[in-house]
PDB file of C-alpha atoms in Angstrom:
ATOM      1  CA  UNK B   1       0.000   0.000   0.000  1.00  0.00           C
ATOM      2  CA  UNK B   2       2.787   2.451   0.645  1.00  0.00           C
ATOM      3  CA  UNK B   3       3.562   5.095  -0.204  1.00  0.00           C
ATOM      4  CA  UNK B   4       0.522   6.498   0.533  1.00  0.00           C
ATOM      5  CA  UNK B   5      -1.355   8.074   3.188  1.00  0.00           C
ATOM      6  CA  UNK B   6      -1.039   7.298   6.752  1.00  0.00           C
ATOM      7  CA  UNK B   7       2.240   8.330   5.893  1.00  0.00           C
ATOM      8  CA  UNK B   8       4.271   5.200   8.388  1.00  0.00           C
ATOM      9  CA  UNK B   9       8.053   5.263   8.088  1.00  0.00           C
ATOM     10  CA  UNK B  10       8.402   7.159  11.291  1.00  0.00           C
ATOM     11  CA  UNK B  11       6.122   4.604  13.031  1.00  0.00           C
ATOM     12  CA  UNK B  12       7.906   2.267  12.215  1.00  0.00           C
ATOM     13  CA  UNK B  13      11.196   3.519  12.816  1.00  0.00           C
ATOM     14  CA  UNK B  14       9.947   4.327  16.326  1.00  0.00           C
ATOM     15  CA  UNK B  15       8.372   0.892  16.304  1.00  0.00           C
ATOM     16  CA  UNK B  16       4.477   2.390  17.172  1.00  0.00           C
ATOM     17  CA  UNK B  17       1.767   0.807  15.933  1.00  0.00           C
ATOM     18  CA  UNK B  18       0.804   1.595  12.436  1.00  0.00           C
ATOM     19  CA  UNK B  19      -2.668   2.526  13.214  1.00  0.00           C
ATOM     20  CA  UNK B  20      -1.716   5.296  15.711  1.00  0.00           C
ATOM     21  CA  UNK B  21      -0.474   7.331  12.313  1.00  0.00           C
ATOM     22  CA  UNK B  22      -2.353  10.689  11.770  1.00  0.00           C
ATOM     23  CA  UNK B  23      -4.020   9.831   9.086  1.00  0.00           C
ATOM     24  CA  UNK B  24      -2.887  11.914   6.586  1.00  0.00           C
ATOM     25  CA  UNK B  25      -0.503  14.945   5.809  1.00  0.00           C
ATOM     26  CA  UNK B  26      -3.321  16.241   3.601  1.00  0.00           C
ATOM     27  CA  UNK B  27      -5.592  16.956   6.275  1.00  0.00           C
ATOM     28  CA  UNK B  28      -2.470  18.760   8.150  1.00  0.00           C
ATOM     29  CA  UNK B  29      -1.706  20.564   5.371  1.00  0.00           C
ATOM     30  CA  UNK B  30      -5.334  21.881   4.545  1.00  0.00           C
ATOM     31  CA  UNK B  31      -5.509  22.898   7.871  1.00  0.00           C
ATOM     32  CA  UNK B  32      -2.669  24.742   7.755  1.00  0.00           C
ATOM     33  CA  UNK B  33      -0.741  22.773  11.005  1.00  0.00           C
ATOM     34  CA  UNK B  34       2.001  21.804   8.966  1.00  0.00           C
ATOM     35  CA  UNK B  35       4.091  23.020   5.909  1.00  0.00           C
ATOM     36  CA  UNK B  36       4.069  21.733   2.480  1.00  0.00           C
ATOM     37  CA  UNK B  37       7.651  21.221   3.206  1.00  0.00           C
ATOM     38  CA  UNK B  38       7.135  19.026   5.972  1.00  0.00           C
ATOM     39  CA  UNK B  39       4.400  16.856   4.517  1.00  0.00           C
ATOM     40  CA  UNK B  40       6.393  16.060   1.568  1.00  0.00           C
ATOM     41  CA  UNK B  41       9.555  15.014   3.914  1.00  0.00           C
ATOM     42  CA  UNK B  42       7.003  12.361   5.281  1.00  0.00           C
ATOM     43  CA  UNK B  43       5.901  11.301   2.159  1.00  0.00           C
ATOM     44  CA  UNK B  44       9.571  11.270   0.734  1.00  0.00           C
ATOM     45  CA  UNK B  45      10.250   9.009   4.267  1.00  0.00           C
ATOM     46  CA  UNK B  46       7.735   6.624   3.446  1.00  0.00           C
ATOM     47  CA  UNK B  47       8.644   6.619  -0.046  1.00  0.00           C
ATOM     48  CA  UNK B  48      12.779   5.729   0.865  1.00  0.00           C
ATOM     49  CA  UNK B  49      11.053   3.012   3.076  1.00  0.00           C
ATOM     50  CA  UNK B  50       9.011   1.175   0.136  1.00  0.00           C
ATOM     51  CA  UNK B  51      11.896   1.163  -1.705  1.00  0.00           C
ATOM     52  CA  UNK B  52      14.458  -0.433   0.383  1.00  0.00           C
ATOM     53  CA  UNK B  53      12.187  -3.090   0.197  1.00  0.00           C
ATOM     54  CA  UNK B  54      11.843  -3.490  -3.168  1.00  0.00           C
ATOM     55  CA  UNK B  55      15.615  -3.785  -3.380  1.00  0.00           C
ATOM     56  CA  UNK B  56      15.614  -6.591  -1.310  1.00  0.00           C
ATOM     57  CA  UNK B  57      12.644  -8.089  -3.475  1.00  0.00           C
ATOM     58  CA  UNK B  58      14.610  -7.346  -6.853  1.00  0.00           C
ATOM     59  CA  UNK B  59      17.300  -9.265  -5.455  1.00  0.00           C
ATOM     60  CA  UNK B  60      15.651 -11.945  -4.430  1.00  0.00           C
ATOM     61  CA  UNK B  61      13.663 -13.099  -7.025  1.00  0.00           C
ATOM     62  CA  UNK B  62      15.030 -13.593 -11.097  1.00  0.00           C
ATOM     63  CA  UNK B  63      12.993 -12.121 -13.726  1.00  0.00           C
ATOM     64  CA  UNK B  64      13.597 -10.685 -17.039  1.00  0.00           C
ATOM     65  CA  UNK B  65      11.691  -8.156 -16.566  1.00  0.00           C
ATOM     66  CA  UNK B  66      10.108  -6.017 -14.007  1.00  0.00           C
ATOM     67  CA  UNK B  67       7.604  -3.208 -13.496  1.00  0.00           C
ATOM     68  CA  UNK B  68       7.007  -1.063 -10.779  1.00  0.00           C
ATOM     69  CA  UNK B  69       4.188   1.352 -11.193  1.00  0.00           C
ATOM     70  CA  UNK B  70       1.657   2.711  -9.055  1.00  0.00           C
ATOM     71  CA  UNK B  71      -2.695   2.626  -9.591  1.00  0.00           C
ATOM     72  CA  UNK B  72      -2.605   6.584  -9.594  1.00  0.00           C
ATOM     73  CA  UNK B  73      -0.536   9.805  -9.068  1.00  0.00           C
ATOM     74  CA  UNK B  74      -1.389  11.857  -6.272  1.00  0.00           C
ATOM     75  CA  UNK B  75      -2.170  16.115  -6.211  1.00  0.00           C
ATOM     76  CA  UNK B  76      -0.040  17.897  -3.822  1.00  0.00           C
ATOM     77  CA  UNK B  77      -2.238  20.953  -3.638  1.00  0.00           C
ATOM     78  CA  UNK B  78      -2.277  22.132  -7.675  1.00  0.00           C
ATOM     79  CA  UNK B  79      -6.061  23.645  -7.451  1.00  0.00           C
ATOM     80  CA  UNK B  80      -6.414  23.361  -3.827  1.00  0.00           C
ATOM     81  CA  UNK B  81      -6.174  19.442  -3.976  1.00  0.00           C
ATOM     82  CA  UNK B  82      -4.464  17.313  -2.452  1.00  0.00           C
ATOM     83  CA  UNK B  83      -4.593  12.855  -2.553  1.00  0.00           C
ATOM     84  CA  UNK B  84      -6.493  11.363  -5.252  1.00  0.00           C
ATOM     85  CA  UNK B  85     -10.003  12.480  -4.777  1.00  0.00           C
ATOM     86  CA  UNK B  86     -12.636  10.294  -6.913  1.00  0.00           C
ATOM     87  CA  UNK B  87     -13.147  11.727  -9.803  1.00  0.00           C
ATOM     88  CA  UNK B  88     -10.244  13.763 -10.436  1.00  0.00           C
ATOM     89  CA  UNK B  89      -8.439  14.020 -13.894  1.00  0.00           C
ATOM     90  CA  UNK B  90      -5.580  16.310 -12.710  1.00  0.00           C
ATOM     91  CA  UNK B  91      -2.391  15.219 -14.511  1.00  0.00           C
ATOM     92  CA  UNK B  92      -0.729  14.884 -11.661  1.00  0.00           C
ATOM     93  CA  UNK B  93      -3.268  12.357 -10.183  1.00  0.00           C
ATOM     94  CA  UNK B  94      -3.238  10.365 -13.855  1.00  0.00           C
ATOM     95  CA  UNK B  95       0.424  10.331 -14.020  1.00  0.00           C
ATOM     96  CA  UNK B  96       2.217   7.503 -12.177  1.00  0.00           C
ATOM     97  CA  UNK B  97       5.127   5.616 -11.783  1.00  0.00           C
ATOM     98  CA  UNK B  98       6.687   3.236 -14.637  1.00  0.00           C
ATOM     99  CA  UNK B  99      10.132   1.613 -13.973  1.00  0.00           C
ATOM    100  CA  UNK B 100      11.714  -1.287 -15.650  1.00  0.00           C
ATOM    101  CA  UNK B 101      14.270  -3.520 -14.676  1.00  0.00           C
ATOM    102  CA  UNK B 102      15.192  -7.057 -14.005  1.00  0.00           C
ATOM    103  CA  UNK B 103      15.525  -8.982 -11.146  1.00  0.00           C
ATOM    104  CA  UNK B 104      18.622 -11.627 -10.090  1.00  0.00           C
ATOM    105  CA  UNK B 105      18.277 -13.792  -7.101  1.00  0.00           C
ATOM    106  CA  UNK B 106      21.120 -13.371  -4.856  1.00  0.00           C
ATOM    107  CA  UNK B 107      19.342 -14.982  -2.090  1.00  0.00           C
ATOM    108  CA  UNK B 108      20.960 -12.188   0.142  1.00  0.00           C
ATOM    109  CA  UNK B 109      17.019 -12.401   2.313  1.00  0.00           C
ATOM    110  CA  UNK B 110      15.648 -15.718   3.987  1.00  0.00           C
ATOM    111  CA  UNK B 111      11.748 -14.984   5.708  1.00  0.00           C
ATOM    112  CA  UNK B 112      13.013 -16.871   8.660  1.00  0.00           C
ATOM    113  CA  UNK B 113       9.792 -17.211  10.306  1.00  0.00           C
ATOM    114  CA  UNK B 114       7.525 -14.749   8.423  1.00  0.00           C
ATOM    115  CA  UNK B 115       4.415 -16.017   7.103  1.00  0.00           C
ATOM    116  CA  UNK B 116       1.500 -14.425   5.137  1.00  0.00           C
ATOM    117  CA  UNK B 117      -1.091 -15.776   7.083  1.00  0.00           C
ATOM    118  CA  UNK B 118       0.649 -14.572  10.100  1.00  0.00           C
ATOM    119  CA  UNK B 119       1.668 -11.298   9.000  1.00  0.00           C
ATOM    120  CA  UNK B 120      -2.349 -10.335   7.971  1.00  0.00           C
ATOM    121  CA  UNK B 121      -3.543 -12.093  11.809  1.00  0.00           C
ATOM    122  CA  UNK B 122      -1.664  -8.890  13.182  1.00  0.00           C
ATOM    123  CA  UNK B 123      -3.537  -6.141  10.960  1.00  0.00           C
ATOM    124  CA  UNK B 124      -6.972  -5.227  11.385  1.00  0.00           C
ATOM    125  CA  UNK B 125      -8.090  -4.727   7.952  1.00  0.00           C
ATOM    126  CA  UNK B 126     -10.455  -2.400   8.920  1.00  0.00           C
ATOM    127  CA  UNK B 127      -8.709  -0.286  10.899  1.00  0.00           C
ATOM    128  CA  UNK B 128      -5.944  -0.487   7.618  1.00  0.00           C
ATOM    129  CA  UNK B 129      -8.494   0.758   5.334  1.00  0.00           C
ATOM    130  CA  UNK B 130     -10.101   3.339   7.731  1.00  0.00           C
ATOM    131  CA  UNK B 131      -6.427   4.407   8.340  1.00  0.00           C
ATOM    132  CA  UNK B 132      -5.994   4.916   4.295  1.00  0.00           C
ATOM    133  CA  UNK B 133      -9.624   6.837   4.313  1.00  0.00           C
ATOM    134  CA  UNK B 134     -11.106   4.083   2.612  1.00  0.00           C
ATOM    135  CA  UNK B 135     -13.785   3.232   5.666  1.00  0.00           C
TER     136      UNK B 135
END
């Protein structure tokens, strides 16, 4: 889901629970608590945090080829708007995303441990989506 609002890299850095996030800079920012400037470093955050793990995905898995992309762009306040309201055919919200590459395993991660099922027992989807604005 990330990077995308409940902005979590800090939270998880400071290992607090990911549905204690505020739920989103844009609500900060409409309100005028925070700067642009700041909201962006906490996207940004996020944003360095989704990628280090799709390094460690690209090398652990071979494949000719590989996108990354996004489902949508998001507006950070062109027009007054900020996210991806419904609706919406800003540019900015229609543009996303599109990198190729390839992928080599190097086996450099092992998921001692991890499991799916596991990992989805410990998050409440609803409180997920209602953290993403969804609910």
């Amino acid at each position: 889901m990330q990077p995308h609002i409940p902005y979590i890299a800090d939270a998880i850095e400071e290992d607090r629970s990911l549905t204690d996030v505020e739920a989103g800079g844009w609500k900060l920012l409409e309100s005028d608590d925070v700067t642009r400037d700041e909201v962006w470093e906490l996207y940004e955050e996020t944003l360095r945090f989704v990628l280090d793990d799709v390094e460690v995905l690209l090398e652990n898995i071979d494949a000719e080829n590989v996108v990354i992309t996004a489902d949508h762009g998001n507006a950070f306040g062109e027009y007054s708007i900020y996210g991806h309201p419904e609706g919406m055919i800003l540019p900015t919200i229609k543009k996303v995303p599109w990198i190729s590459s390839t992928a080599t395993d190097e086996e450099t991660f092992s998921p001692s441990g991890m499991h799916a099922e596991s990992q989805r027992e410990k998050t409440n989807i609803e409180d997920h989506l209602r953290d993403l604005g969804y609910v």
